[in-house]
C-alpha positions as a Python dict, from the first residue, in 0.01 Angstrom:
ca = {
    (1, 'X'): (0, 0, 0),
    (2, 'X'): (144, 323, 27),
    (3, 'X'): (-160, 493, 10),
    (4, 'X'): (-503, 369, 80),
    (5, 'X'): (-751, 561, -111),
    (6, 'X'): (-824, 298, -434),
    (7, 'X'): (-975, 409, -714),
    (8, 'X'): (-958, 41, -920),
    (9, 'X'): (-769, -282, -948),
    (10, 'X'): (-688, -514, -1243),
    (11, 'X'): (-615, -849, -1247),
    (12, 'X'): (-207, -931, -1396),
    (13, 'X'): (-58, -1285, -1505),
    (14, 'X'): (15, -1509, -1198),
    (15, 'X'): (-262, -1371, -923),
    (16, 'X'): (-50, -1058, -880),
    (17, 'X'): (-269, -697, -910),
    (18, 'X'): (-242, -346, -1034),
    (19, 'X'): (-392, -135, -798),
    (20, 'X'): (-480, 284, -866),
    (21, 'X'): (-442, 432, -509),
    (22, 'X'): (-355, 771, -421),
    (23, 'X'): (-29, 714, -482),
    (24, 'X'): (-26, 627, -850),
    (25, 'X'): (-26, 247, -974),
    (26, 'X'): (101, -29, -762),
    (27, 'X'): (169, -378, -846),
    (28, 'X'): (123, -649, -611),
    (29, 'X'): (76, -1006, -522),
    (30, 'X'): (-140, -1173, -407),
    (31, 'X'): (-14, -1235, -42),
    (32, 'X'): (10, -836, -2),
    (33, 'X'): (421, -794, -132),
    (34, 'X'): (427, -473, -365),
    (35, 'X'): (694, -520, -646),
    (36, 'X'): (659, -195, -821),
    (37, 'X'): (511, 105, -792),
    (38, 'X'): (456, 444, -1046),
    (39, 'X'): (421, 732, -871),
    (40, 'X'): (100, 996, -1005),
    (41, 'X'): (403, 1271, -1036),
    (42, 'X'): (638, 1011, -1293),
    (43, 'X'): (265, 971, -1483),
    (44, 'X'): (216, 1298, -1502),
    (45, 'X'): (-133, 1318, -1305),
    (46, 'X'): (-311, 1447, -1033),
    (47, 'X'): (-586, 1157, -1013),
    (48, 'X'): (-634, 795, -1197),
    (49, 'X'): (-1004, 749, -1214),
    (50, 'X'): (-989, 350, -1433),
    (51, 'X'): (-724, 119, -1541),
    (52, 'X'): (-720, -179, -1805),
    (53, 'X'): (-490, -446, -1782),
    (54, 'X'): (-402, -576, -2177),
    (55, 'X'): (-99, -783, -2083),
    (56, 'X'): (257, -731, -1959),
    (57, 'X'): (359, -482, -2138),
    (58, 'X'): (66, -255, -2148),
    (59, 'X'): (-160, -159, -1926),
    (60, 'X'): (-363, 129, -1954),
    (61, 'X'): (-468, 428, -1767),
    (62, 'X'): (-740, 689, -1710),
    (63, 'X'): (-613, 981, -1566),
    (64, 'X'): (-812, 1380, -1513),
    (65, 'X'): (-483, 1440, -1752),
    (66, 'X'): (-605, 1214, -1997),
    (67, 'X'): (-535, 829, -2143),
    (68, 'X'): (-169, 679, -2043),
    (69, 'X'): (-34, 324, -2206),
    (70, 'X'): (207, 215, -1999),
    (71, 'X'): (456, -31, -2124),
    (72, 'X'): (539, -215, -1743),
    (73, 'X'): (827, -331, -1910),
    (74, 'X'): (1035, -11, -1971),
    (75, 'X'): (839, 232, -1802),
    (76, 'X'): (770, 408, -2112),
    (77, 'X'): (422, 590, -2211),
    (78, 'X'): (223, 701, -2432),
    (79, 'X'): (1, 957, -2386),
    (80, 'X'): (-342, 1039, -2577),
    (81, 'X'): (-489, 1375, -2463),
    (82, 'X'): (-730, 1679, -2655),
    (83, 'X'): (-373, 1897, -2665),
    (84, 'X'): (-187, 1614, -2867),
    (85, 'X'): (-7, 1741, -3187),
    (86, 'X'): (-44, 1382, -3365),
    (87, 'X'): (-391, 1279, -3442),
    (88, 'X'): (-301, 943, -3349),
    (89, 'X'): (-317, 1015, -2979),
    (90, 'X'): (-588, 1245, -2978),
    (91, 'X'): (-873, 1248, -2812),
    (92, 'X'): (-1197, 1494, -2758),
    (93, 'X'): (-1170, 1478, -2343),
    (94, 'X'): (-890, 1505, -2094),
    (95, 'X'): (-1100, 1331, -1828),
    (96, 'X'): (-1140, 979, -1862),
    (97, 'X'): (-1401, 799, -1652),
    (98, 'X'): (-1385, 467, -1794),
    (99, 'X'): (-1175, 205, -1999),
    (100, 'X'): (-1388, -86, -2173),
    (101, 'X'): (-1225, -347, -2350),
    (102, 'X'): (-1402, -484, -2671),
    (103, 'X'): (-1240, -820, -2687),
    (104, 'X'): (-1414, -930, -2974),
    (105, 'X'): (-1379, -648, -3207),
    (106, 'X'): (-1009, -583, -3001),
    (107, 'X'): (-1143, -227, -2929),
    (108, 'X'): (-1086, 3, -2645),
    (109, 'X'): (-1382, 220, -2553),
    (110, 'X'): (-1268, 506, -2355),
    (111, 'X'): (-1539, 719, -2192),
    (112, 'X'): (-1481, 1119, -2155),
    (113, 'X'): (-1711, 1398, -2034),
    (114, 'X'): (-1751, 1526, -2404),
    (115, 'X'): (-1845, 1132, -2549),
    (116, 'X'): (-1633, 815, -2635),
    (117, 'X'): (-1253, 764, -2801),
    (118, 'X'): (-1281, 422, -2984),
    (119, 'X'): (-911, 268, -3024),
    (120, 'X'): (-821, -48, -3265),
    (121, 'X'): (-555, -238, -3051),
    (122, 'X'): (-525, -391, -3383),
    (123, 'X'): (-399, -76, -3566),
    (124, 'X'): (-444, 232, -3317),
    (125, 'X'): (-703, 447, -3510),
    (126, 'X'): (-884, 645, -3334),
    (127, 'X'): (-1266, 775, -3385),
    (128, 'X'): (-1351, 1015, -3138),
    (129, 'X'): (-1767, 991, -3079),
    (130, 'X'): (-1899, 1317, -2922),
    (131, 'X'): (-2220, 1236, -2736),
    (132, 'X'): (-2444, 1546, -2558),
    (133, 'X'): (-2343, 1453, -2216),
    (134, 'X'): (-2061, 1313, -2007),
    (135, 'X'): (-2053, 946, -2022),
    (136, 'X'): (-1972, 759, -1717),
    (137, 'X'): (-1985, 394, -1871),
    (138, 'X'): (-1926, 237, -2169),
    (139, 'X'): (-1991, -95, -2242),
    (140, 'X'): (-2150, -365, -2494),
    (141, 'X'): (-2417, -634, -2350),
    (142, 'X'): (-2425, -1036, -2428),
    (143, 'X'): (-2668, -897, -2779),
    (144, 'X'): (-2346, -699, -2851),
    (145, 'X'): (-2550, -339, -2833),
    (146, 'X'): (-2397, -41, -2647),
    (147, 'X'): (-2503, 129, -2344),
    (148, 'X'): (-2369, 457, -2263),
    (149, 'X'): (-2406, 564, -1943),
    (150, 'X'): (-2424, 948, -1839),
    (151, 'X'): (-2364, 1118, -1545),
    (152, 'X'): (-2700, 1243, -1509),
    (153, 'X'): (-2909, 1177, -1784),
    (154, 'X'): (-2979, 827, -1792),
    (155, 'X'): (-2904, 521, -2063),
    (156, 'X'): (-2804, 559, -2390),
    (157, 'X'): (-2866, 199, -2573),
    (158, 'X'): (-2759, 189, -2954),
    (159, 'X'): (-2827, -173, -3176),
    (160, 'X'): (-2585, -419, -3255),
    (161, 'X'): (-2679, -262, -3626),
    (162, 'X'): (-2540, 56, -3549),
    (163, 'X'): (-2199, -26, -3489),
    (164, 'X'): (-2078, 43, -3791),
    (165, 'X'): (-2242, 398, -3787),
    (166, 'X'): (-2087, 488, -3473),
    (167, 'X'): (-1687, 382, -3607),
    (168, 'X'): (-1792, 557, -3911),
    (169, 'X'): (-1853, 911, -3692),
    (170, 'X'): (-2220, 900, -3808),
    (171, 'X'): (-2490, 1038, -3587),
    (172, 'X'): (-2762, 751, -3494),
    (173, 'X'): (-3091, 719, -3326),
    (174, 'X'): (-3082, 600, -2934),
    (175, 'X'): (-3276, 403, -2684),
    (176, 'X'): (-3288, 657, -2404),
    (177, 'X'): (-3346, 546, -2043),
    (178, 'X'): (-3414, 799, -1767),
    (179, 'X'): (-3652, 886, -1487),
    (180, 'X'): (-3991, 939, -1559),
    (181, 'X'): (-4196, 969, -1282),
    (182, 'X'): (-4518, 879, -1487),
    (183, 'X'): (-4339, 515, -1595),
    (184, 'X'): (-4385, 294, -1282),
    (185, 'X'): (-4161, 30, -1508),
    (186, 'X'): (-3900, 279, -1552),
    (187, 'X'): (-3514, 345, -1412),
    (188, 'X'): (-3522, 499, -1077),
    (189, 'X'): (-3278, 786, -1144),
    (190, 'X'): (-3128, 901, -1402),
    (191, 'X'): (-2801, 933, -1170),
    (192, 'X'): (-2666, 572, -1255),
    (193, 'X'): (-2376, 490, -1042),
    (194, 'X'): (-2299, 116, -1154),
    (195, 'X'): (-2417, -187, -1376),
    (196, 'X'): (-2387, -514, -1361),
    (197, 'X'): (-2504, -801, -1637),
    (198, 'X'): (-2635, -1075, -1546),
    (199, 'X'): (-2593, -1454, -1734),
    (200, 'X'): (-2952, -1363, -1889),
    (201, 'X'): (-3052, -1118, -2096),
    (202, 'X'): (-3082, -905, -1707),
    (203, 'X'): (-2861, -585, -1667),
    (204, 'X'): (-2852, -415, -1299),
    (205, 'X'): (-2830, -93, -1259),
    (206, 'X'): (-2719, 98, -946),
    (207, 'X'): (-2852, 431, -873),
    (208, 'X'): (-2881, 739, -681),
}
């Protein structure tokens, strides 16, 4: 690798791997050969905090300069930030912390300090969620409800019901999960660092 700090790798066709370093995006195989590489200054970012792997032509990127979709075929990209002209690549946050792909729906949950972008691979709208603090995690469980994890306060959980309220910009009603020290059944921290999901109905989460 050129550089050895990683931030995340994706999966590509045929066992090879996009990796985020340091450096900016590196593709590689599987024995350790790197075939291409995108440098952070040709992106147009300091840092890449998340990447998403589509398919071959697209793969996309969270940067601290906002979203990037990469086309790995030409090298061209679109960019989606708060300072965007269009409203089609707009979104609320610069900072992206996380890229969740909604393969049933074919969404792309983007997670920002100021909420979620939601983004139709099917026709590219956008709906831009605000939420009351940063979200470090976005994703949707086997029931199909959606947890949105902060930085520092906690769990939000909203019902498979709800969906439709959220792409329709409407405020809802959360599950909220945080410390308490008075709940011996409760979260240990409301710093969550990771999650995991389990075959069951189980999710894990990692704390501080």
């Amino acid at each position: 690798l050129l550089k050895s700090k990683i931030y995340a790798v994706e999966a590509a066709k045929d066992d090879f791997l996009w990796v985020a370093t340091d450096y900016g995006l590196e593709y590689v195989s599987v024995d350790g050969i790197r075939y291409d590489n995108l440098s952070k200054t040709y992106l147009g970012t300091s840092q890449i905090i998340d990447i998403f792997y589509q398919n071959d032509e697209s793969l996309w990127v969270g940067t601290t300069s906002g979203l990037l979709n990469v086309n790995t075929k030409n090298r061209s990209i679109k960019r989606y930030s708060s300072k965007s002209s269009d409203e089609k690549y707009r979104i609320d946050d610069n900072v992206v912390f996380d890229i969740y792909h909604d393969a049933k729906d074919n969404l792309i949950w983007v997670s920002t300090r100021k909420g979620v972008s939601i983004i139709s691979l099917d026709d590219f709208k956008i709906i831009n969620y605000s939420m009351p603090h940063p979200i470090r995690f976005v994703f949707k469980d086997h029931n199909k409800h959606t947890w949105f994890i902060t930085l520092a306060n906690g769990a939000y959980k909203a019902l498979a019901s709800q969906a439709s309220s959220i792409y329709d910009n409407q405020k809802i009603r959360f599950e909220h999960y945080k410390f308490d020290k008075n709940k011996k059944n409760g979260v240990s921290s409301s710093k969550i660092t990771s999650y995991a999901q389990a075959n069951s109905n189980t999710i894990w989460f990692g704390t501080t």
